[in-house]
Short mmCIF file of C-alpha atoms (C1' of nucleotides) in Angstrom, two decimals:
data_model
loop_
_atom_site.label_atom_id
_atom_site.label_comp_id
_atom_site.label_asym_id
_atom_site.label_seq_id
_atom_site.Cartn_x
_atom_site.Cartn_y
_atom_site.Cartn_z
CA UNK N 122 23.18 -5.83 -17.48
CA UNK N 123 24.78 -7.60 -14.14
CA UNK N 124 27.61 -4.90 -13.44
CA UNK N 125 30.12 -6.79 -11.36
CA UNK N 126 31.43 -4.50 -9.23
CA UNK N 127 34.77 -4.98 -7.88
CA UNK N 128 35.37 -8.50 -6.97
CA UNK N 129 36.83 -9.78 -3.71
CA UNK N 130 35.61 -7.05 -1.26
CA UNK N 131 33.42 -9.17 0.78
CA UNK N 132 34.54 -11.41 3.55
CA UNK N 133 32.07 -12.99 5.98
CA UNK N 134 33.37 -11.12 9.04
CA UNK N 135 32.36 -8.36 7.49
CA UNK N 136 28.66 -9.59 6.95
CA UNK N 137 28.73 -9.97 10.16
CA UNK N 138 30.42 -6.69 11.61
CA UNK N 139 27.77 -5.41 9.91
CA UNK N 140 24.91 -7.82 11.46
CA UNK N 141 26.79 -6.94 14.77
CA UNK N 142 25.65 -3.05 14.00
CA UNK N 143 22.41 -3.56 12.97
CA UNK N 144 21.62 -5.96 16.04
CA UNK N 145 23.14 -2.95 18.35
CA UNK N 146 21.05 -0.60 16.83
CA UNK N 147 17.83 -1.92 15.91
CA UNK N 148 17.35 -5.04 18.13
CA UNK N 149 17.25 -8.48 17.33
CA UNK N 150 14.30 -7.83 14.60
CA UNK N 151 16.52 -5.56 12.72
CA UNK N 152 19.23 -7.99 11.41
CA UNK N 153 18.29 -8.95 7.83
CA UNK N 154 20.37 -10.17 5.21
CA UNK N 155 18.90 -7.07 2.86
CA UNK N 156 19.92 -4.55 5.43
CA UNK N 157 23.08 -6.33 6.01
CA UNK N 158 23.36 -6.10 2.11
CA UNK N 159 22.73 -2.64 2.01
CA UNK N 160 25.09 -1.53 4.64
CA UNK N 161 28.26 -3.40 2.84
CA UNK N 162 27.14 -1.81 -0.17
CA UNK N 163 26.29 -5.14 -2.11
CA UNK N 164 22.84 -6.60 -3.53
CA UNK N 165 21.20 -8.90 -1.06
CA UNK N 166 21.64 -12.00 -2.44
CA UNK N 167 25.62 -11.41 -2.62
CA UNK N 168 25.21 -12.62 1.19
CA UNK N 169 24.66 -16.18 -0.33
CA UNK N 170 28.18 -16.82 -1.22
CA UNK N 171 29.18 -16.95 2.09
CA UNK N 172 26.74 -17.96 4.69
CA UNK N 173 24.06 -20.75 3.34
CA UNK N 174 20.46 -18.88 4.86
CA UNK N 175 19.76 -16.30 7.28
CA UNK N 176 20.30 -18.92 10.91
CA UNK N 177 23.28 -19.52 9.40
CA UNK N 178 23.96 -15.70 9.73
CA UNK N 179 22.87 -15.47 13.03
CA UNK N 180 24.28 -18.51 14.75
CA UNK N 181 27.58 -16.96 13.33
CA UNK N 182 26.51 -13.70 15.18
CA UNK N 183 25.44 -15.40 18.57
CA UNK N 184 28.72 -17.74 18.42
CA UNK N 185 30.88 -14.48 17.97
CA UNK N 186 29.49 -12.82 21.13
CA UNK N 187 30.57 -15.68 23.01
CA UNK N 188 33.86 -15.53 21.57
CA UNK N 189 34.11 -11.92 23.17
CA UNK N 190 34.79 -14.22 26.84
CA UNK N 191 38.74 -14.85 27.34
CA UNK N 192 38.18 -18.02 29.13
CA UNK N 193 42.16 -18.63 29.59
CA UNK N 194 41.86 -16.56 32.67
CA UNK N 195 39.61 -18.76 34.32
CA UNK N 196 41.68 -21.76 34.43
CA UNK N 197 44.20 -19.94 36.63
CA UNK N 198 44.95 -23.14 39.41
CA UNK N 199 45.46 -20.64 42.23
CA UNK N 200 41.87 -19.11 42.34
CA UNK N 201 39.36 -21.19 44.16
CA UNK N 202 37.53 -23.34 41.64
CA UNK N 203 33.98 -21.78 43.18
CA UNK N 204 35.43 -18.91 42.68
CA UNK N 205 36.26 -19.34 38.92
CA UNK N 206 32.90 -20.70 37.90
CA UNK N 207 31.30 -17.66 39.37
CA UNK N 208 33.77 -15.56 37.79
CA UNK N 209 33.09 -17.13 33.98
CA UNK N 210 29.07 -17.05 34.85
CA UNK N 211 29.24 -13.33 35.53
CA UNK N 212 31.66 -12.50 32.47
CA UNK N 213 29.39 -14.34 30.91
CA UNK N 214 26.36 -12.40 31.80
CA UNK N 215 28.25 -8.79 31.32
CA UNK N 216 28.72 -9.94 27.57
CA UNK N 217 25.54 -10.94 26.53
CA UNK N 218 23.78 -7.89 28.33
CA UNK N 219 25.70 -5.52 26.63
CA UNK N 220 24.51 -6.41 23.55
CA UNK N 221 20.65 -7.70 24.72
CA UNK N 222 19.66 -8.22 21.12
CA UNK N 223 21.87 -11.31 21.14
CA UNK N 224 19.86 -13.14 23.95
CA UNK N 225 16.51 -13.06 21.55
CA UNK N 226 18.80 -14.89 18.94
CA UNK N 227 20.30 -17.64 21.44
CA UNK N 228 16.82 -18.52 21.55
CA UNK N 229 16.36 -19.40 18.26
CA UNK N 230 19.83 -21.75 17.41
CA UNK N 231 21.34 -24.24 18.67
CA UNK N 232 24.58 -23.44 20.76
CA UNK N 233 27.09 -25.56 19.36
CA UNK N 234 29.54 -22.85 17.48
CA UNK N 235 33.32 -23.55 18.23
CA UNK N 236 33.24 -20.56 21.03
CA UNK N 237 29.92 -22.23 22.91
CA UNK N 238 32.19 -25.23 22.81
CA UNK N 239 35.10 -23.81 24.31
CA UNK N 240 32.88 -22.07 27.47
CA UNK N 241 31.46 -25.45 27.88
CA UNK N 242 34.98 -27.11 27.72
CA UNK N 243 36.30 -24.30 30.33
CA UNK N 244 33.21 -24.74 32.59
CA UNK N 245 33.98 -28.64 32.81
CA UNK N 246 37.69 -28.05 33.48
CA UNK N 247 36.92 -25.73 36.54
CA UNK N 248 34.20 -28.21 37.85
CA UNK N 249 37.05 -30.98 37.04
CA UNK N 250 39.29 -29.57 39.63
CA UNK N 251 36.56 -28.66 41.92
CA UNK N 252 36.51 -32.69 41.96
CA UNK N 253 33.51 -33.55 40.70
CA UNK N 254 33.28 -36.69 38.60
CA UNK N 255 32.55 -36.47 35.18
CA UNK N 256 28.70 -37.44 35.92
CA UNK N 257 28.45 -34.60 38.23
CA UNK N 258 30.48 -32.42 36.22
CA UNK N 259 28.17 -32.82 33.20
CA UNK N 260 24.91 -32.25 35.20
CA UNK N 261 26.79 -29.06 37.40
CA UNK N 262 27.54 -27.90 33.74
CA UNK N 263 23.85 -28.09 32.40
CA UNK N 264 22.67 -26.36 36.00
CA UNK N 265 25.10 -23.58 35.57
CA UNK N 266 24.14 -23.33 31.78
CA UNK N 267 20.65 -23.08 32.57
CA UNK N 268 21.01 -20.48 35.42
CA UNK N 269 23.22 -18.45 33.45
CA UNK N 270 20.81 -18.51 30.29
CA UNK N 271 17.43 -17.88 32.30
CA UNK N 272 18.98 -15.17 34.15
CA UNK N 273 20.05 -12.96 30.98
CA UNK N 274 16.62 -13.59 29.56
CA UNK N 275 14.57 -12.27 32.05
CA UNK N 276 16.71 -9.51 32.54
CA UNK N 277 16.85 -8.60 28.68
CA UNK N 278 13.01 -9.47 28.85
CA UNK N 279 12.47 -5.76 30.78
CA UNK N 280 14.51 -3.85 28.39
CA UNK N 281 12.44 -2.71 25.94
CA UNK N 282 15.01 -0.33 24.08
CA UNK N 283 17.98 -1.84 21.51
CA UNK N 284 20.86 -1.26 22.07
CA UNK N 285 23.42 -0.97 25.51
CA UNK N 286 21.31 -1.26 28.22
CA UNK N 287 21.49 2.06 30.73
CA UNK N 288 23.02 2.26 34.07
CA UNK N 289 21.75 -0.37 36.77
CA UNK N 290 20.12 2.40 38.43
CA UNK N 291 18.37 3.36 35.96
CA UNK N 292 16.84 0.39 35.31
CA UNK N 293 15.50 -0.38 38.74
CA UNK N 294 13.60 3.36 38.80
CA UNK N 295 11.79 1.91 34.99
CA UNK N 296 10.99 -1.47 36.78
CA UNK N 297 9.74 0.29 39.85
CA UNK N 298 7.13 2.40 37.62
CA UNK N 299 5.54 -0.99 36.40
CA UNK N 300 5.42 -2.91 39.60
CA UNK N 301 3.77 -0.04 41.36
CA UNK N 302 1.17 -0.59 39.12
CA UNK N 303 0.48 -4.49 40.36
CA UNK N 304 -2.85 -4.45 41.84
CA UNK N 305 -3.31 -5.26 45.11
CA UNK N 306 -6.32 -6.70 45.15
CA UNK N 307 -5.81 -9.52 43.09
CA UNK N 308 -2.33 -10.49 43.65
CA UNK N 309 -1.69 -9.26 47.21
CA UNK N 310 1.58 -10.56 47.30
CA UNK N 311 3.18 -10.03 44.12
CA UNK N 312 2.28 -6.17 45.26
CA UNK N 313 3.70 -6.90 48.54
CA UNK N 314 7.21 -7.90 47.13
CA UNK N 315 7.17 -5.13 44.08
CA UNK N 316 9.24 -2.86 45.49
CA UNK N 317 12.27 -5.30 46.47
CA UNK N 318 11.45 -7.11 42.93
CA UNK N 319 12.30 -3.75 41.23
CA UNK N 320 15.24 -3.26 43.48
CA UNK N 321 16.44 -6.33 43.16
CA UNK N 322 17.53 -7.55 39.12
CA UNK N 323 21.02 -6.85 39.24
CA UNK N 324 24.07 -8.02 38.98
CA UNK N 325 24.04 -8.57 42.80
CA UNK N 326 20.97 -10.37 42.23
CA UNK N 327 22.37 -12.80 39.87
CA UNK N 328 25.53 -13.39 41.93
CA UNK N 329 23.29 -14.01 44.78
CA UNK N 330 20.96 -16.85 42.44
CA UNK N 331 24.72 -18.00 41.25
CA UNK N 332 25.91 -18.22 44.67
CA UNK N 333 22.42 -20.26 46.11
CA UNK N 334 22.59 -22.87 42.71
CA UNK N 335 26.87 -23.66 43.71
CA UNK N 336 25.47 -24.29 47.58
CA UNK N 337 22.78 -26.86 46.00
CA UNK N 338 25.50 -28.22 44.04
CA UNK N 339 28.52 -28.29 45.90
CA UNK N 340 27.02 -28.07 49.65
CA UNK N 341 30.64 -28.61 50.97
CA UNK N 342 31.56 -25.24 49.64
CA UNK N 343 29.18 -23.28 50.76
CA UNK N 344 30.30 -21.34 53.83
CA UNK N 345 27.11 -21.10 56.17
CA UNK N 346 24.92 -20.46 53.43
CA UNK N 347 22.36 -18.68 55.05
CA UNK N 348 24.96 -15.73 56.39
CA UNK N 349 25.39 -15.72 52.19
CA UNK N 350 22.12 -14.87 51.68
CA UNK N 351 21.16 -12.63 54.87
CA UNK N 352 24.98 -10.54 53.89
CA UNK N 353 23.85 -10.11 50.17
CA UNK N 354 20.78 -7.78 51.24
CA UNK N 355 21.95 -4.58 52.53
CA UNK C 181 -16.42 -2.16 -3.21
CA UNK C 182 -15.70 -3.12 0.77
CA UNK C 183 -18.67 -6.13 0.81
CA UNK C 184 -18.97 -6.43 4.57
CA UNK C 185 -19.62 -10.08 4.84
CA UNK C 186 -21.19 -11.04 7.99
CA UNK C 187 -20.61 -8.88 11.06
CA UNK C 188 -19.66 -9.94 14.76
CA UNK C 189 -18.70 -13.68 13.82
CA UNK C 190 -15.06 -12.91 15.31
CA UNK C 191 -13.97 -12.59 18.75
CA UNK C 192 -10.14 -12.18 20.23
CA UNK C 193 -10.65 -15.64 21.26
CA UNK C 194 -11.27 -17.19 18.07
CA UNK C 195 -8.28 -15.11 16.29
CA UNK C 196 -5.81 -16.91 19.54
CA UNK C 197 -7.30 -20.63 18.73
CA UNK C 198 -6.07 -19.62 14.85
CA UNK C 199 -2.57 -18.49 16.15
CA UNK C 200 -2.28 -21.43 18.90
CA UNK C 201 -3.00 -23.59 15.88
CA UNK C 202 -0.18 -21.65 13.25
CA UNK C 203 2.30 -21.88 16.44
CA UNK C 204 1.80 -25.46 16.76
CA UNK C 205 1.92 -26.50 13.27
CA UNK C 206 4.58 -23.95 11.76
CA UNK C 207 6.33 -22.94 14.98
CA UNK C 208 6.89 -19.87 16.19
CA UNK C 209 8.23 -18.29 13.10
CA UNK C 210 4.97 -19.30 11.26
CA UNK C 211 2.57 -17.22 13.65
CA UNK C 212 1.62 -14.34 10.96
CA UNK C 213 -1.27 -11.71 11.50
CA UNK C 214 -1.96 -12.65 7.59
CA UNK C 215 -1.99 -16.64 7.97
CA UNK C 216 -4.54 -15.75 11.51
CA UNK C 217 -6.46 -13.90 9.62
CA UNK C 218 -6.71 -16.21 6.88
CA UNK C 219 -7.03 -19.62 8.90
CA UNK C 220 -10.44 -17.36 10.37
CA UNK C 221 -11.96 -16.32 6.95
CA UNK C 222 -11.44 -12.36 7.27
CA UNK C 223 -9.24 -9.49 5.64
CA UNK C 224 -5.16 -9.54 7.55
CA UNK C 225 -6.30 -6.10 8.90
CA UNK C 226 -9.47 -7.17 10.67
CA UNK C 227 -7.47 -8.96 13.46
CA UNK C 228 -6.36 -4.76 14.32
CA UNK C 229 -10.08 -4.53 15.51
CA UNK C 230 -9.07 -6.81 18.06
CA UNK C 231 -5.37 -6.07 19.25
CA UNK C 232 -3.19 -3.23 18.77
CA UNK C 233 -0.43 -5.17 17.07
CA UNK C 234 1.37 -8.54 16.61
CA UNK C 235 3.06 -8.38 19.94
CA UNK C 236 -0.12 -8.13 22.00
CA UNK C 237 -1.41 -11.13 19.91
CA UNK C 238 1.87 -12.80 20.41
CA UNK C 239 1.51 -11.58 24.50
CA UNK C 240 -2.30 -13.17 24.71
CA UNK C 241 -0.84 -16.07 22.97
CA UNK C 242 1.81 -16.70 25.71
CA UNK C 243 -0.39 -15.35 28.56
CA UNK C 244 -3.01 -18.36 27.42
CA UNK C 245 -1.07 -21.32 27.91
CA UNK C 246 0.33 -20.12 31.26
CA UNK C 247 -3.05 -20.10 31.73
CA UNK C 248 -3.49 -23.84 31.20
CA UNK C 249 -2.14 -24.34 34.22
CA UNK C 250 -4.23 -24.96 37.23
CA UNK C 251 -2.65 -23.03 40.51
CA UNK C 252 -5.05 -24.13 42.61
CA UNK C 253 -3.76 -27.69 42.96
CA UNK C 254 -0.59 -26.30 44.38
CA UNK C 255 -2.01 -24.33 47.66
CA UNK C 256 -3.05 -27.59 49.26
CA UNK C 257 -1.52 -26.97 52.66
CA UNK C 258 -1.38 -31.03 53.05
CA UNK C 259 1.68 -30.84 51.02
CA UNK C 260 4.93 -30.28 52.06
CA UNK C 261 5.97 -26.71 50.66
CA UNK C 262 9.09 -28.07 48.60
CA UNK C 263 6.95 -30.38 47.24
CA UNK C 264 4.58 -27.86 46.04
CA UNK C 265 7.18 -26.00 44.35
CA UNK C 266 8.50 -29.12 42.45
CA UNK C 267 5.14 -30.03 41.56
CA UNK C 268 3.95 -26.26 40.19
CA UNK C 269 7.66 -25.94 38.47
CA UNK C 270 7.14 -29.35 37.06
CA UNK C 271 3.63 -28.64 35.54
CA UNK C 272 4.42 -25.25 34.29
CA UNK C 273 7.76 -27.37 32.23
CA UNK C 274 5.46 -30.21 31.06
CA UNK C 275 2.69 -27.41 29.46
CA UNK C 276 5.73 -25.10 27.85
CA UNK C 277 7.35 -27.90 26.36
CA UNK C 278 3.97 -29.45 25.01
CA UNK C 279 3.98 -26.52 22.94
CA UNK C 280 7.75 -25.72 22.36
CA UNK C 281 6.93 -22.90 19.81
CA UNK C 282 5.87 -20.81 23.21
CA UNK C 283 9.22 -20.59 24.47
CA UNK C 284 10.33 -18.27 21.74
CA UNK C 285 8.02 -16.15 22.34
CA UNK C 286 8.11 -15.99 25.67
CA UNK C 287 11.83 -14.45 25.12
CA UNK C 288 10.52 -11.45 23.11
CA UNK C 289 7.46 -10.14 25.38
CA UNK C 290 7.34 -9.59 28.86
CA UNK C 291 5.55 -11.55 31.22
CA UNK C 292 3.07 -9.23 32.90
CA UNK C 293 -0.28 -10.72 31.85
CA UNK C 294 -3.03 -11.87 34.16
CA UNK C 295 -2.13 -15.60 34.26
CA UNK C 296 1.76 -15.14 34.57
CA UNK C 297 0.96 -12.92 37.42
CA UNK C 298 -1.03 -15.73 38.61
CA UNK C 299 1.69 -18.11 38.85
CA UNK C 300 4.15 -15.96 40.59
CA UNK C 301 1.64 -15.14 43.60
CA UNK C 302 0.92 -19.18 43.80
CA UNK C 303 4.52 -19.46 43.88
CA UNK C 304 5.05 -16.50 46.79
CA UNK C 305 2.23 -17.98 48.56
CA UNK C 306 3.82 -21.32 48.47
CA UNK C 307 7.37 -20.22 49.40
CA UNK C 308 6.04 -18.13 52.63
CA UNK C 309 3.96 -21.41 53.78
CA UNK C 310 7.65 -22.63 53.48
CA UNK C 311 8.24 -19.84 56.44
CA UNK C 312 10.17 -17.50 54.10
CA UNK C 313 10.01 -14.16 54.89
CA UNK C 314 8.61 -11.63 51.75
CA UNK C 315 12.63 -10.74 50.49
CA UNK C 316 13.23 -14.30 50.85
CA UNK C 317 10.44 -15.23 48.97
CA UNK C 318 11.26 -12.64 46.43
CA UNK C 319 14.29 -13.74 45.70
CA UNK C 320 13.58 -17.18 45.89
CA UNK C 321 10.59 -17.23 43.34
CA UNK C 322 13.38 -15.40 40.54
CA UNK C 323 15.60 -17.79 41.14
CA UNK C 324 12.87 -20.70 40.25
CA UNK C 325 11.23 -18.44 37.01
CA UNK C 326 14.68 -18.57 35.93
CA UNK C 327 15.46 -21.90 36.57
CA UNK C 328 12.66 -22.89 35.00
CA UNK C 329 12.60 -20.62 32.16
CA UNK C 330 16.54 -21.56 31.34
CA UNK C 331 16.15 -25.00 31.13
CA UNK C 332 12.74 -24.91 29.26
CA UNK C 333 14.97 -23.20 26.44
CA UNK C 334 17.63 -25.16 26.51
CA UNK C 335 15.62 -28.18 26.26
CA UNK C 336 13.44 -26.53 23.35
CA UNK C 337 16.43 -25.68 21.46
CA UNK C 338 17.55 -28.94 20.86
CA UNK C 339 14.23 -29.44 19.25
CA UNK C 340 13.89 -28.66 14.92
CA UNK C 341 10.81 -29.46 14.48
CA UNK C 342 7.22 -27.34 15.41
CA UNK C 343 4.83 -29.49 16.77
CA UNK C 344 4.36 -31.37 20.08
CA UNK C 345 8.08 -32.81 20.65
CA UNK C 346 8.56 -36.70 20.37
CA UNK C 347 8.82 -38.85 23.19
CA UNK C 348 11.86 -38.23 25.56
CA UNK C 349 13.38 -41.65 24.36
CA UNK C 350 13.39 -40.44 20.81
CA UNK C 351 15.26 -37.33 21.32
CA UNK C 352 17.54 -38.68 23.45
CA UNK C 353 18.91 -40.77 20.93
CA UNK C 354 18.62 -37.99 18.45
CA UNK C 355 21.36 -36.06 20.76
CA UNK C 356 23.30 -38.44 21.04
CA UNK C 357 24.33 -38.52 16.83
CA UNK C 358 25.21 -34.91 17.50
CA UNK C 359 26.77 -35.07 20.78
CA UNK C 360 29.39 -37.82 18.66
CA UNK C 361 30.23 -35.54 16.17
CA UNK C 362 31.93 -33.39 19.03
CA UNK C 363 35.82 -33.57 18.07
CA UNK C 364 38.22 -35.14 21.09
CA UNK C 365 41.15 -33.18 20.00
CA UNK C 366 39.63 -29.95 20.34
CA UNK C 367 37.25 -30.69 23.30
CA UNK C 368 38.21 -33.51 24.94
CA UNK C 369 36.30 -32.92 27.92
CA UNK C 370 32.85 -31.85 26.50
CA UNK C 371 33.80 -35.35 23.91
CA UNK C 372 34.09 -37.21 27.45
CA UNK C 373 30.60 -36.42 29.05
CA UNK C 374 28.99 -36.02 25.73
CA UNK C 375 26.95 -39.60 26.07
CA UNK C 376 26.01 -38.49 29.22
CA UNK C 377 24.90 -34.88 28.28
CA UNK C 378 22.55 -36.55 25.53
CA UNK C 379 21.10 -38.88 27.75
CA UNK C 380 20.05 -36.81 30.92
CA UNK C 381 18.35 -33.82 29.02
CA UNK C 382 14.94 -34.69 30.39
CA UNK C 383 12.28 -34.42 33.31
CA UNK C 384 14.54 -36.37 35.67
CA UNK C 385 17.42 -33.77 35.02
CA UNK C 386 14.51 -30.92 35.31
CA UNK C 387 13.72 -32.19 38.67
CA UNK C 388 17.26 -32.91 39.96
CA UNK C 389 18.10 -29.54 38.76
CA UNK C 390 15.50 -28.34 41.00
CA UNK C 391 16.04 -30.22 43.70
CA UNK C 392 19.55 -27.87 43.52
CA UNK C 393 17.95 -25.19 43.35
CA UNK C 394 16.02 -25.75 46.24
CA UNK C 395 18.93 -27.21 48.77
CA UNK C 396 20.92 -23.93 48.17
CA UNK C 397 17.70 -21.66 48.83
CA UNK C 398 16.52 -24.13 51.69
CA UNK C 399 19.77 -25.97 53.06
CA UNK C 400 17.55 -27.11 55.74
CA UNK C 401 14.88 -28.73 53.39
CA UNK C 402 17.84 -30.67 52.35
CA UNK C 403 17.29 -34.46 53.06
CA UNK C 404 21.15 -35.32 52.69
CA UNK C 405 21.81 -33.53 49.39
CA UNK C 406 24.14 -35.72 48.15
CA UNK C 407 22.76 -38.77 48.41
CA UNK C 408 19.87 -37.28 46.16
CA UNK C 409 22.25 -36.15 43.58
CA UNK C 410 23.58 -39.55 43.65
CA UNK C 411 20.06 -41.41 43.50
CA UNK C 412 18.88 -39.55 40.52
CA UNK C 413 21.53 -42.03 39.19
CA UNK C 414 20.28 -45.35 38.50
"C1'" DA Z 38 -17.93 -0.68 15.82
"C1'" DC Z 39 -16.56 -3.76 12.48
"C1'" DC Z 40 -14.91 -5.15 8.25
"C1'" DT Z 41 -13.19 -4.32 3.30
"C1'" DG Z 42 -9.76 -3.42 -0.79
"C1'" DA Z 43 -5.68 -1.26 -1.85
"C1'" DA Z 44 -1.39 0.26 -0.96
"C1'" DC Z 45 3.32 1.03 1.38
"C1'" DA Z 46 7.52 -0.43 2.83
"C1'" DC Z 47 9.49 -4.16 3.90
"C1'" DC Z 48 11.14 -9.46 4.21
"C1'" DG Z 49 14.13 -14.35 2.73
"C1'" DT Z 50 15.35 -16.83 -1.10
"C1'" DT Z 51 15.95 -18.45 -5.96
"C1'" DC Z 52 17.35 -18.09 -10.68
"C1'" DA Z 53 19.60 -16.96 -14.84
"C1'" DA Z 54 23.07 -14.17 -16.23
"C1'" DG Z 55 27.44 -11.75 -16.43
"C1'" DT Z 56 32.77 -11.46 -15.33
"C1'" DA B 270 33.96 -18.04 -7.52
"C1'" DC B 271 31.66 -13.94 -6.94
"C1'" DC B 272 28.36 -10.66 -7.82
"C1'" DT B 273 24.22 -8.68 -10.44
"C1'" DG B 274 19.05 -7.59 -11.66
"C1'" DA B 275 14.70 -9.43 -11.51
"C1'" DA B 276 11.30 -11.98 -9.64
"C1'" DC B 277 8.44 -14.90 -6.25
"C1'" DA B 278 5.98 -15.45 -2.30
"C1'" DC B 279 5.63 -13.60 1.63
"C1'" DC B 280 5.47 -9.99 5.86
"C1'" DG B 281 3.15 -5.90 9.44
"C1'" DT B 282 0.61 -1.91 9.24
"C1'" DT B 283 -2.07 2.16 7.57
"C1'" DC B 284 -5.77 4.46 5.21
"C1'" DA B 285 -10.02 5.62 3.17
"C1'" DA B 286 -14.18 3.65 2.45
"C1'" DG B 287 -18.39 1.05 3.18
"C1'" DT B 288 -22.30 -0.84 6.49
#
DNA sequence: ACCTGAACACCGTTCAAGT
DNA sequence: ACCTGAACACCGTTCAAGT
């Protein structure tokens, strides 16, 4: 048997445009290299000619998200260098929320793809001409990457639903529901804060966390820190 | 047929130990209601008697080792606050990363259970002995789960292999072959620090990371912030 | 209530074969 | 080189049945 088919159809961007939909659709646990298959239109194992297993698959996936991030723009001399690592953080963050499925995969491989290079590159350049040394660029670099990746998780964490997460506003009202529930009893004051923990997991929030790691880092930048924090609130 | 072999010789406890030990030997992709149900001697469906469904196994499962860590330790008001919170944070890395296959986990269920509530109302108690107010506190206690969640995957996802990770020495050195490979032409920067990067991915970094973290949420906790950043050095 | 066998609708991956 | 059908060794979950 073994009808070819016609030959030459496939290309591994389209694997993955098609990984890309399934991930938007059906969450992280619904990218498989049979429905990727089956949405191309090929038999399963056709997928083997151009990615070696399925992490291959997905690092390719996660690596492409990151690509999404124009990171020229942040090496503009004439913005304030604090200023430009907060800017790449956030763009960061918009990215990989708006397509949560992706943070469940970061977990999984390593983030070495040629576009994770090139953020980490960028990063180091801005920190460069914030002068730090390249010691305390490197370390800065990790801190930021850390933040940045802890941050998306827990707010992905909440979202139960695939797919684009809804409005901000939205979002707080669902979180409310559950804290409300925190007994009072036993953890008096996780119950205490539940209301401003519901308010609070925005994107305000994570400029505020983004704001408080840069003081720690770069103390000399920070202007009066605490009128930061106190302005953030209301 | 149905034989009902003996009754009430299983108990939700028993079916955990069986995943704890699949998690630690096969990782987190190897935790499978079949190989649980297996490892205890019973049909894959019995284990339904005793959860709804692989996520609340998978929820228990991450709920329990939170659980190995003791809170009480930390509410001794002898010691300094910030020292509390660099001592619970530091505890709660050393226990995820003893059992690295938790951290993916931890990424796809929420942390709501008894013992991760736990450890967030040690770590508001802790933060208002600091003289934080309950927002403050709020805020401050995300921006530590984060913090320590972020960096407990990054450090995880350098590891390949399930299992209890080798000692820090080891995988330092293990980095460092794949921190080489990065091309100079391409990245020149992330080439430049790339010695460094490999060698300061471990409990030092954790806690100078933290020590961050801290001086931007507590400037005036701060014992000269610089000079720490430059005696985690040497 | 607790456990069973059997089945359903899936997986990732390999292999020999066809063009 | 690129794709196929078929198979292997797995999944989570449901259902009717037995005690």
């Amino acid at each position: 048997m073994a009808r070819p088919g016609p030959r030459r159809t496939l290309s591994p961007d389209q694997l993955l445009d098609a990984a890309q939909e399934l991930l938007a659709e059906r969450g992280a646990g619904g990218v498989s290299i049979r429905g990727i298959a089956a949405r191309v239109g090929v038999a399963p194992n056709a997928v083997y000619t151009y990615f070696p297993d399925k992490a291959a698959v997905l690092g390719a996936l996660v690596d492409g998200v990151l690509g999404r991030v124009d990171q020229t723009r942040f090496l503009d001399p004439e913005m304030p260098w604090r200023e430009r690592v907060i800017a790449l953080a956030v763009a960061l963050r918009d990215e990989l929320l708006a397509d949560p499925g992706i943070v469940a995969l970061m977990g999984g491989v390593p983030l070495h793809g040629p576009n994770a290079m090139a953020v980490g590159e960028t990063l180091l350049e801005v920190l460069s001409a914030g002068g730090l040394d390249a010691e305390d660029a490197a370390r800065a670099s990790y801190l930021l990457t850390v933040y940045v990746l802890g941050a998306v998780s827990l707010e992905v964490a909440e979202l139960e639903q695939p797919g684009p997460p809804p409005p901000e506003a939205d979002r707080v009202a669902a979180r409310a529901v559950g804290f409300a529930m925190v007994p009072v009893d036993r953890y008096p004051r996780s119950a205490a804060v539940a209301a401003t923990m519901a308010r609070y997991i925005t994107r305000d929030q994570f400029e505020w966390g983004l704001e408080r790691v840069l003081d720690g880092l770069a103390p000399e930048t920070a202007s009066s820190p605490r009128d930061v924090a106190k302005a953030g609130r209301k």
